Amino acid sequence: MIRVFLLDDHEVVRRGLVDLLQAAGDIEVVGESGLAQEATSRIPALRPDVAVLDARLPDGNGIDVCRDVRAVDSTIKGLILTSYEDDEALFAAIMAGAAGYVLKQIKGTDLVDAVRRVAAGQSLLDPAVTQRVLERIRNGVEQPRELAGLTDQERRILQYVAEGLTNREIAGRMFLAEKTIKNYVSSLLAKLGLERRTQAAVLATKLLGERPPRGAGPI
């Protein structure tokens, strides 16, 4: 039997998914939740083969849950289920170690097949999308020497800072908590020897060729 955990904030959706998956005969739903924080603690304890995770939740998102769960137990496969087709979300899902990313418009039989394939160790991520992600990582290595000490995540955040995005806006783009973004910004400022994000925005605009920032708020 394939053990599955469901994370979706709509109870009626979870009920439908439970019925759909368990009717397959070889899938058992071992747990469910409507909240990201609850799922993050329950999933490792239940040790499902696959966690089907809604990308957008009231208290977080399934991509962060996937990252946190796999940091505890990398044998648990994450399958992101979302209503939105978004390159940034796809990038975040791949970086979080998700094995698949499917839209909620998927047919029931295709979702059952997706769970089976992910449980078997296959990836449902579009090879073209994965290639774009790898290219972005490679390009990060070729950044100017002033940015050599930054991680890939910090480089991406610096680019957003150069665009004038707030921490909240960056958090939404990257599917991370606002506090996490604040910590990243503080770290990259320290590494660059800067005191304010406006200085970082000017430096990034010069080095990365970003358009002039539309404003830069507090860290």
Tab-separated table of N, CA, C and O in Angstrom, residues 74-166:
chain	number	residue	atom	x	y	z
A	74	SER	N	14.075	12.653	4.206
A	74	SER	CA	14.159	12.831	2.751
A	74	SER	C	13.498	11.698	1.970
A	74	SER	O	13.381	11.785	0.746
A	75	THR	N	13.065	10.638	2.650
A	75	THR	CA	12.391	9.543	1.941
A	75	THR	C	10.946	9.898	1.611
A	75	THR	O	10.313	9.236	0.778
A	76	ILE	N	10.396	10.929	2.267
A	76	ILE	CA	9.014	11.344	2.008
A	76	ILE	C	8.983	12.182	0.739
A	76	ILE	O	9.686	13.184	0.616
A	77	LYS	N	8.179	11.768	-0.226
A	77	LYS	CA	8.075	12.466	-1.513
A	77	LYS	C	7.002	13.557	-1.425
A	77	LYS	O	5.925	13.341	-0.899
A	78	GLY	N	7.318	14.717	-1.959
A	78	GLY	CA	6.370	15.826	-1.968
A	78	GLY	C	5.743	16.011	-3.340
A	78	GLY	O	6.447	16.083	-4.348
A	79	LEU	N	4.414	16.081	-3.383
A	79	LEU	CA	3.680	16.333	-4.622
A	79	LEU	C	2.874	17.612	-4.421
A	79	LEU	O	1.914	17.627	-3.651
A	80	ILE	N	3.288	18.692	-5.072
A	80	ILE	CA	2.629	19.988	-4.900
A	80	ILE	C	1.385	20.046	-5.789
A	80	ILE	O	1.452	19.803	-6.989
A	81	LEU	N	0.252	20.386	-5.167
A	81	LEU	CA	-1.024	20.481	-5.880
A	81	LEU	C	-1.469	21.937	-5.822
A	81	LEU	O	-1.640	22.496	-4.734
A	82	THR	N	-1.638	22.574	-6.968
A	82	THR	CA	-1.922	24.008	-6.968
A	82	THR	C	-2.923	24.393	-8.047
A	82	THR	O	-3.106	23.667	-9.024
A	83	SER	N	-3.546	25.549	-7.854
A	83	SER	CA	-4.473	26.081	-8.852
A	83	SER	C	-3.764	27.010	-9.823
A	83	SER	O	-4.351	27.461	-10.799
A	84	TYR	N	-2.495	27.320	-9.536
A	84	TYR	CA	-1.788	28.336	-10.306
A	84	TYR	C	-0.543	27.774	-10.983
A	84	TYR	O	0.246	27.086	-10.355
A	85	GLU	N	-0.386	28.104	-12.272
A	85	GLU	CA	0.821	27.727	-13.007
A	85	GLU	C	1.763	28.926	-12.982
A	85	GLU	O	1.500	29.952	-13.603
A	86	ASP	N	2.843	28.803	-12.241
A	86	ASP	CA	3.703	29.944	-11.943
A	86	ASP	C	5.156	29.479	-11.940
A	86	ASP	O	5.526	28.580	-11.192
A	87	ASP	N	5.989	30.103	-12.784
A	87	ASP	CA	7.397	29.703	-12.879
A	87	ASP	C	8.124	29.860	-11.554
A	87	ASP	O	8.973	29.042	-11.197
A	88	GLU	N	7.807	30.935	-10.812
A	88	GLU	CA	8.482	31.143	-9.531
A	88	GLU	C	8.126	30.032	-8.547
A	88	GLU	O	8.970	29.559	-7.791
A	89	ALA	N	6.853	29.641	-8.557
A	89	ALA	CA	6.420	28.564	-7.665
A	89	ALA	C	7.070	27.247	-8.074
A	89	ALA	O	7.482	26.448	-7.224
A	90	LEU	N	7.180	27.016	-9.375
A	90	LEU	CA	7.850	25.815	-9.866
A	90	LEU	C	9.310	25.801	-9.428
A	90	LEU	O	9.823	24.779	-8.968
A	91	PHE	N	9.968	26.946	-9.559
A	91	PHE	CA	11.363	27.070	-9.129
A	91	PHE	C	11.477	26.742	-7.641
A	91	PHE	O	12.337	25.966	-7.218
A	92	ALA	N	10.584	27.343	-6.839
A	92	ALA	CA	10.612	27.119	-5.396
A	92	ALA	C	10.356	25.651	-5.060
A	92	ALA	O	10.975	25.084	-4.155
A	93	ALA	N	9.427	25.025	-5.797
A	93	ALA	CA	9.108	23.613	-5.547
A	93	ALA	C	10.303	22.715	-5.829
A	93	ALA	O	10.604	21.793	-5.066
A	94	ILE	N	10.988	22.979	-6.918
A	94	ILE	CA	12.169	22.187	-7.270
A	94	ILE	C	13.258	22.371	-6.217
A	94	ILE	O	13.880	21.406	-5.768
A	95	MET	N	13.475	23.618	-5.797
A	95	MET	CA	14.493	23.890	-4.787
A	95	MET	C	14.132	23.271	-3.442
A	95	MET	O	15.006	22.967	-2.630
A	96	ALA	N	12.827	23.078	-3.208
A	96	ALA	CA	12.375	22.467	-1.950
A	96	ALA	C	12.442	20.947	-1.994
A	96	ALA	O	12.160	20.287	-0.988
A	97	GLY	N	12.788	20.387	-3.156
A	97	GLY	CA	12.919	18.934	-3.271
A	97	GLY	C	11.653	18.210	-3.636
A	97	GLY	O	11.556	16.984	-3.478
A	98	ALA	N	10.652	18.942	-4.138
A	98	ALA	CA	9.396	18.291	-4.537
A	98	ALA	C	9.634	17.353	-5.708
A	98	ALA	O	10.444	17.629	-6.592
A	99	ALA	N	8.909	16.249	-5.716
A	99	ALA	CA	9.035	15.272	-6.806
A	99	ALA	C	8.040	15.550	-7.918
A	99	ALA	O	8.155	14.998	-9.013
A	100	GLY	N	7.048	16.396	-7.638
A	100	GLY	CA	6.037	16.677	-8.649
A	100	GLY	C	5.310	17.969	-8.360
A	100	GLY	O	5.276	18.451	-7.221
A	101	TYR	N	4.728	18.543	-9.410
A	101	TYR	CA	3.994	19.799	-9.317
A	101	TYR	C	2.843	19.690	-10.306
A	101	TYR	O	3.069	19.678	-11.514
A	102	VAL	N	1.618	19.549	-9.805
A	102	VAL	CA	0.479	19.347	-10.698
A	102	VAL	C	-0.624	20.351	-10.383
A	102	VAL	O	-0.762	20.810	-9.245
A	103	LEU	N	-1.398	20.702	-11.394
A	103	LEU	CA	-2.495	21.639	-11.229
A	103	LEU	C	-3.744	20.920	-10.728
A	103	LEU	O	-3.965	19.745	-11.033
A	104	LYS	N	-4.592	21.643	-9.987
A	104	LYS	CA	-5.799	21.041	-9.434
A	104	LYS	C	-6.809	20.670	-10.515
A	104	LYS	O	-7.745	19.925	-10.260
A	105	GLN	N	-6.597	21.185	-11.727
A	105	GLN	CA	-7.481	20.814	-12.828
A	105	GLN	C	-7.190	19.404	-13.345
A	105	GLN	O	-7.878	18.911	-14.237
A	106	ILE	N	-6.202	18.738	-12.787
A	106	ILE	CA	-5.825	17.397	-13.225
A	106	ILE	C	-6.991	16.426	-13.063
A	106	ILE	O	-7.792	16.551	-12.133
A	107	LYS	N	-7.113	15.472	-13.967
A	107	LYS	CA	-8.153	14.452	-13.852
A	107	LYS	C	-7.851	13.534	-12.679
A	107	LYS	O	-6.689	13.302	-12.338
A	108	GLY	N	-8.923	12.996	-12.087
A	108	GLY	CA	-8.762	12.119	-10.934
A	108	GLY	C	-7.850	10.938	-11.206
A	108	GLY	O	-6.972	10.613	-10.395
A	109	THR	N	-8.028	10.301	-12.354
A	109	THR	CA	-7.198	9.134	-12.684
A	109	THR	C	-5.739	9.531	-12.855
A	109	THR	O	-4.831	8.774	-12.502
A	110	ASP	N	-5.518	10.752	-13.381
A	110	ASP	CA	-4.138	11.223	-13.567
A	110	ASP	C	-3.486	11.536	-12.229
A	110	ASP	O	-2.274	11.335	-12.055
A	111	LEU	N	-4.271	12.021	-11.267
A	111	LEU	CA	-3.713	12.303	-9.945
A	111	LEU	C	-3.322	11.000	-9.250
A	111	LEU	O	-2.258	10.918	-8.622
A	112	VAL	N	-4.172	9.996	-9.361
A	112	VAL	CA	-3.841	8.689	-8.784
A	112	VAL	C	-2.554	8.162	-9.406
A	112	VAL	O	-1.663	7.667	-8.706
A	113	ASP	N	-2.437	8.298	-10.724
A	113	ASP	CA	-1.218	7.854	-11.420
A	113	ASP	C	-0.010	8.658	-10.960
A	113	ASP	O	1.097	8.110	-10.788
A	114	ALA	N	-0.210	9.963	-10.727
A	114	ALA	CA	0.884	10.826	-10.266
A	114	ALA	C	1.388	10.373	-8.900
A	114	ALA	O	2.594	10.311	-8.658
A	115	VAL	N	0.467	10.038	-7.997
A	115	VAL	CA	0.850	9.565	-6.666
A	115	VAL	C	1.644	8.268	-6.780
A	115	VAL	O	2.676	8.095	-6.124
A	116	ARG	N	1.191	7.366	-7.637
A	116	ARG	CA	1.889	6.097	-7.816
A	116	ARG	C	3.294	6.313	-8.372
A	116	ARG	O	4.259	5.691	-7.913
A	117	ARG	N	3.413	7.181	-9.350
A	117	ARG	CA	4.715	7.422	-9.977
A	117	ARG	C	5.688	8.082	-9.012
A	117	ARG	O	6.873	7.712	-8.943
A	118	VAL	N	5.195	9.063	-8.249
A	118	VAL	CA	6.050	9.732	-7.271
A	118	VAL	C	6.480	8.743	-6.193
A	118	VAL	O	7.648	8.725	-5.772
A	119	ALA	N	5.557	7.898	-5.737
A	119	ALA	CA	5.884	6.897	-4.718
A	119	ALA	C	6.941	5.922	-5.221
A	119	ALA	O	7.768	5.419	-4.445
A	120	ALA	N	6.943	5.693	-6.538
A	120	ALA	CA	7.910	4.771	-7.136
A	120	ALA	C	9.272	5.420	-7.392
A	120	ALA	O	10.179	4.780	-7.914
A	121	GLY	N	9.372	6.698	-7.043
A	121	GLY	CA	10.656	7.373	-7.205
A	121	GLY	C	10.812	8.171	-8.483
A	121	GLY	O	11.891	8.703	-8.765
A	122	GLN	N	9.732	8.290	-9.273
A	122	GLN	CA	9.810	9.060	-10.508
A	122	GLN	C	9.571	10.542	-10.236
A	122	GLN	O	8.972	10.912	-9.236
A	123	SER	N	10.022	11.379	-11.150
A	123	SER	CA	9.791	12.815	-11.053
A	123	SER	C	8.730	13.228	-12.058
A	123	SER	O	8.748	12.800	-13.215
A	124	LEU	N	7.795	14.062	-11.600
A	124	LEU	CA	6.751	14.562	-12.498
A	124	LEU	C	7.033	15.993	-12.944
A	124	LEU	O	6.185	16.630	-13.539
A	125	LEU	N	8.225	16.482	-12.635
A	125	LEU	CA	8.572	17.835	-13.024
A	125	LEU	C	8.976	17.873	-14.494
A	125	LEU	O	9.718	17.023	-14.967
A	126	ASP	N	8.461	18.856	-15.199
A	126	ASP	CA	8.758	19.026	-16.618
A	126	ASP	C	10.270	19.192	-16.800
A	126	ASP	O	10.871	20.085	-16.205
A	127	PRO	N	10.909	18.347	-17.603
A	127	PRO	CA	12.360	18.451	-17.811
A	127	PRO	C	12.791	19.838	-18.275
A	127	PRO	O	13.860	20.326	-17.903
A	128	ALA	N	11.950	20.507	-19.072
A	128	ALA	CA	12.294	21.842	-19.561
A	128	ALA	C	12.342	22.841	-18.411
A	128	ALA	O	13.209	23.718	-18.355
A	129	VAL	N	11.400	22.693	-17.467
A	129	VAL	CA	11.373	23.585	-16.306
A	129	VAL	C	12.593	23.323	-15.430
A	129	VAL	O	13.254	24.253	-14.960
A	130	THR	N	12.878	22.044	-15.206
A	130	THR	CA	14.040	21.680	-14.400
A	130	THR	C	15.312	22.249	-15.020
A	130	THR	O	16.202	22.738	-14.318
A	131	GLN	N	15.409	22.207	-16.343
A	131	GLN	CA	16.579	22.747	-17.034
A	131	GLN	C	16.707	24.246	-16.807
A	131	GLN	O	17.806	24.768	-16.607
A	132	ARG	N	15.559	24.962	-16.819
A	132	ARG	CA	15.591	26.406	-16.578
A	132	ARG	C	16.119	26.702	-15.180
A	132	ARG	O	16.873	27.647	-14.969
A	133	VAL	N	15.700	25.879	-14.218
A	133	VAL	CA	16.161	26.061	-12.838
A	133	VAL	C	17.667	25.851	-12.759
A	133	VAL	O	18.393	26.633	-12.142
A	134	LEU	N	18.152	24.777	-13.403
A	134	LEU	CA	19.590	24.499	-13.392
A	134	LEU	C	20.369	25.635	-14.041
A	134	LEU	O	21.455	26.001	-13.580
A	135	GLU	N	19.822	26.205	-15.112
A	135	GLU	CA	20.485	27.320	-15.776
A	135	GLU	C	20.569	28.520	-14.853
A	135	GLU	O	21.580	29.216	-14.807
A	136	ARG	N	19.505	28.766	-14.096
A	136	ARG	CA	19.508	29.900	-13.180
A	136	ARG	C	20.571	29.713	-12.100
A	136	ARG	O	21.244	30.657	-11.700
A	137	ILE	N	20.718	28.465	-11.643
A	137	ILE	CA	21.728	28.187	-10.620
A	137	ILE	C	23.119	28.374	-11.207
A	137	ILE	O	24.003	28.963	-10.589
A	138	ARG	N	23.321	27.843	-12.430
A	138	ARG	CA	24.630	27.987	-13.076
A	138	ARG	C	24.965	29.466	-13.302
A	138	ARG	O	26.083	29.898	-13.089
A	139	ASN	N	23.981	30.223	-13.748
A	139	ASN	CA	24.211	31.644	-14.003
A	139	ASN	C	24.568	32.374	-12.722
A	139	ASN	O	25.321	33.343	-12.741
A	140	GLY	N	24.040	31.875	-11.611
A	140	GLY	CA	24.357	32.485	-10.329
A	140	GLY	C	25.836	32.374	-10.021
A	140	GLY	O	26.416	33.267	-9.417
A	141	VAL	N	26.452	31.261	-10.435
A	141	VAL	CA	27.885	31.066	-10.189
A	141	VAL	C	28.709	32.092	-10.961
A	141	VAL	O	29.811	32.442	-10.582
A	142	GLU	N	28.138	32.587	-12.081
A	142	GLU	CA	28.865	33.517	-12.924
A	142	GLU	C	28.614	34.975	-12.548
A	142	GLU	O	28.958	35.881	-13.290
A	143	GLN	N	28.002	35.207	-11.392
A	143	GLN	CA	27.751	36.571	-10.956
A	143	GLN	C	29.080	37.293	-10.713
A	143	GLN	O	30.119	36.664	-10.507
A	144	PRO	N	29.068	38.632	-10.684
A	144	PRO	CA	30.291	39.403	-10.411
A	144	PRO	C	30.955	38.973	-9.108
A	144	PRO	O	30.291	38.503	-8.187
A	145	ARG	N	32.280	39.180	-9.035
A	145	ARG	CA	33.045	38.695	-7.885
A	145	ARG	C	32.564	39.295	-6.576
A	145	ARG	O	32.706	38.682	-5.514
A	146	GLU	N	31.991	40.533	-6.628
A	146	GLU	CA	31.483	41.145	-5.404
A	146	GLU	C	30.384	40.309	-4.753
A	146	GLU	O	30.141	40.397	-3.552
A	147	LEU	N	29.718	39.483	-5.573
A	147	LEU	CA	28.598	38.682	-5.072
A	147	LEU	C	28.980	37.224	-4.837
A	147	LEU	O	28.125	36.399	-4.549
A	148	ALA	N	30.270	36.924	-4.963
A	148	ALA	CA	30.712	35.522	-4.894
A	148	ALA	C	30.389	34.860	-3.564
A	148	ALA	O	30.180	33.656	-3.495
A	149	GLY	N	30.322	35.636	-2.495
A	149	GLY	CA	30.072	35.052	-1.182
A	149	GLY	C	28.616	34.805	-0.873
A	149	GLY	O	28.279	34.230	0.167
A	150	LEU	N	27.720	35.213	-1.782
A	150	LEU	CA	26.286	35.046	-1.548
A	150	LEU	C	25.814	33.670	-2.000
A	150	LEU	O	26.315	33.113	-2.974
A	151	THR	N	24.837	33.132	-1.297
A	151	THR	CA	24.214	31.878	-1.718
A	151	THR	C	23.272	32.165	-2.883
A	151	THR	O	22.950	33.325	-3.184
A	152	ASP	N	22.784	31.108	-3.538
A	152	ASP	CA	21.836	31.277	-4.644
A	152	ASP	C	20.578	32.012	-4.181
A	152	ASP	O	20.061	32.880	-4.880
A	153	GLN	N	20.084	31.643	-2.987
A	153	GLN	CA	18.891	32.297	-2.458
A	153	GLN	C	19.154	33.774	-2.216
A	153	GLN	O	18.310	34.621	-2.529
A	154	GLU	N	20.316	34.093	-1.650
A	154	GLU	CA	20.642	35.492	-1.371
A	154	GLU	C	20.772	36.301	-2.662
A	154	GLU	O	20.376	37.472	-2.716
A	155	ARG	N	21.303	35.687	-3.724
A	155	ARG	CA	21.406	36.392	-5.010
A	155	ARG	C	20.023	36.715	-5.558
A	155	ARG	O	19.779	37.813	-6.072
A	156	ARG	N	19.119	35.747	-5.447
A	156	ARG	CA	17.755	35.975	-5.946
A	156	ARG	C	17.097	37.097	-5.156
A	156	ARG	O	16.433	37.967	-5.725
A	157	ILE	N	17.278	37.078	-3.826
A	157	ILE	CA	16.669	38.105	-2.982
A	157	ILE	C	17.266	39.469	-3.295
A	157	ILE	O	16.556	40.476	-3.352
A	158	LEU	N	18.574	39.507	-3.540
A	158	LEU	CA	19.220	40.765	-3.897
A	158	LEU	C	18.638	41.330	-5.193
A	158	LEU	O	18.440	42.545	-5.323
A	159	GLN	N	18.351	40.460	-6.142
A	159	GLN	CA	17.733	40.913	-7.384
A	159	GLN	C	16.367	41.532	-7.120
A	159	GLN	O	16.003	42.561	-7.702
A	160	TYR	N	15.599	40.901	-6.232
A	160	TYR	CA	14.279	41.447	-5.890
A	160	TYR	C	14.412	42.772	-5.148
A	160	TYR	O	13.603	43.686	-5.344
A	161	VAL	N	15.420	42.864	-4.273
A	161	VAL	CA	15.669	44.128	-3.562
A	161	VAL	C	15.967	45.229	-4.575
A	161	VAL	O	15.503	46.363	-4.453
A	162	ALA	N	16.747	44.888	-5.614
A	162	ALA	CA	17.085	45.857	-6.654
A	162	ALA	C	15.850	46.326	-7.413
A	162	ALA	O	15.799	47.450	-7.911
A	163	GLU	N	14.834	45.466	-7.484
A	163	GLU	CA	13.588	45.835	-8.145
A	163	GLU	C	12.697	46.683	-7.236
A	163	GLU	O	11.661	47.183	-7.651
A	164	GLY	N	13.106	46.804	-5.959
A	164	GLY	CA	12.335	47.617	-5.034
A	164	GLY	C	11.249	46.870	-4.293
A	164	GLY	O	10.390	47.492	-3.654
A	165	LEU	N	11.272	45.533	-4.333
A	165	LEU	CA	10.244	44.759	-3.645
A	165	LEU	C	10.464	44.792	-2.131
A	165	LEU	O	11.593	44.819	-1.661
A	166	THR	N	9.371	44.789	-1.383
A	166	THR	CA	9.448	44.719	0.072
A	166	THR	C	9.693	43.279	0.500
A	166	THR	O	9.557	42.343	-0.310
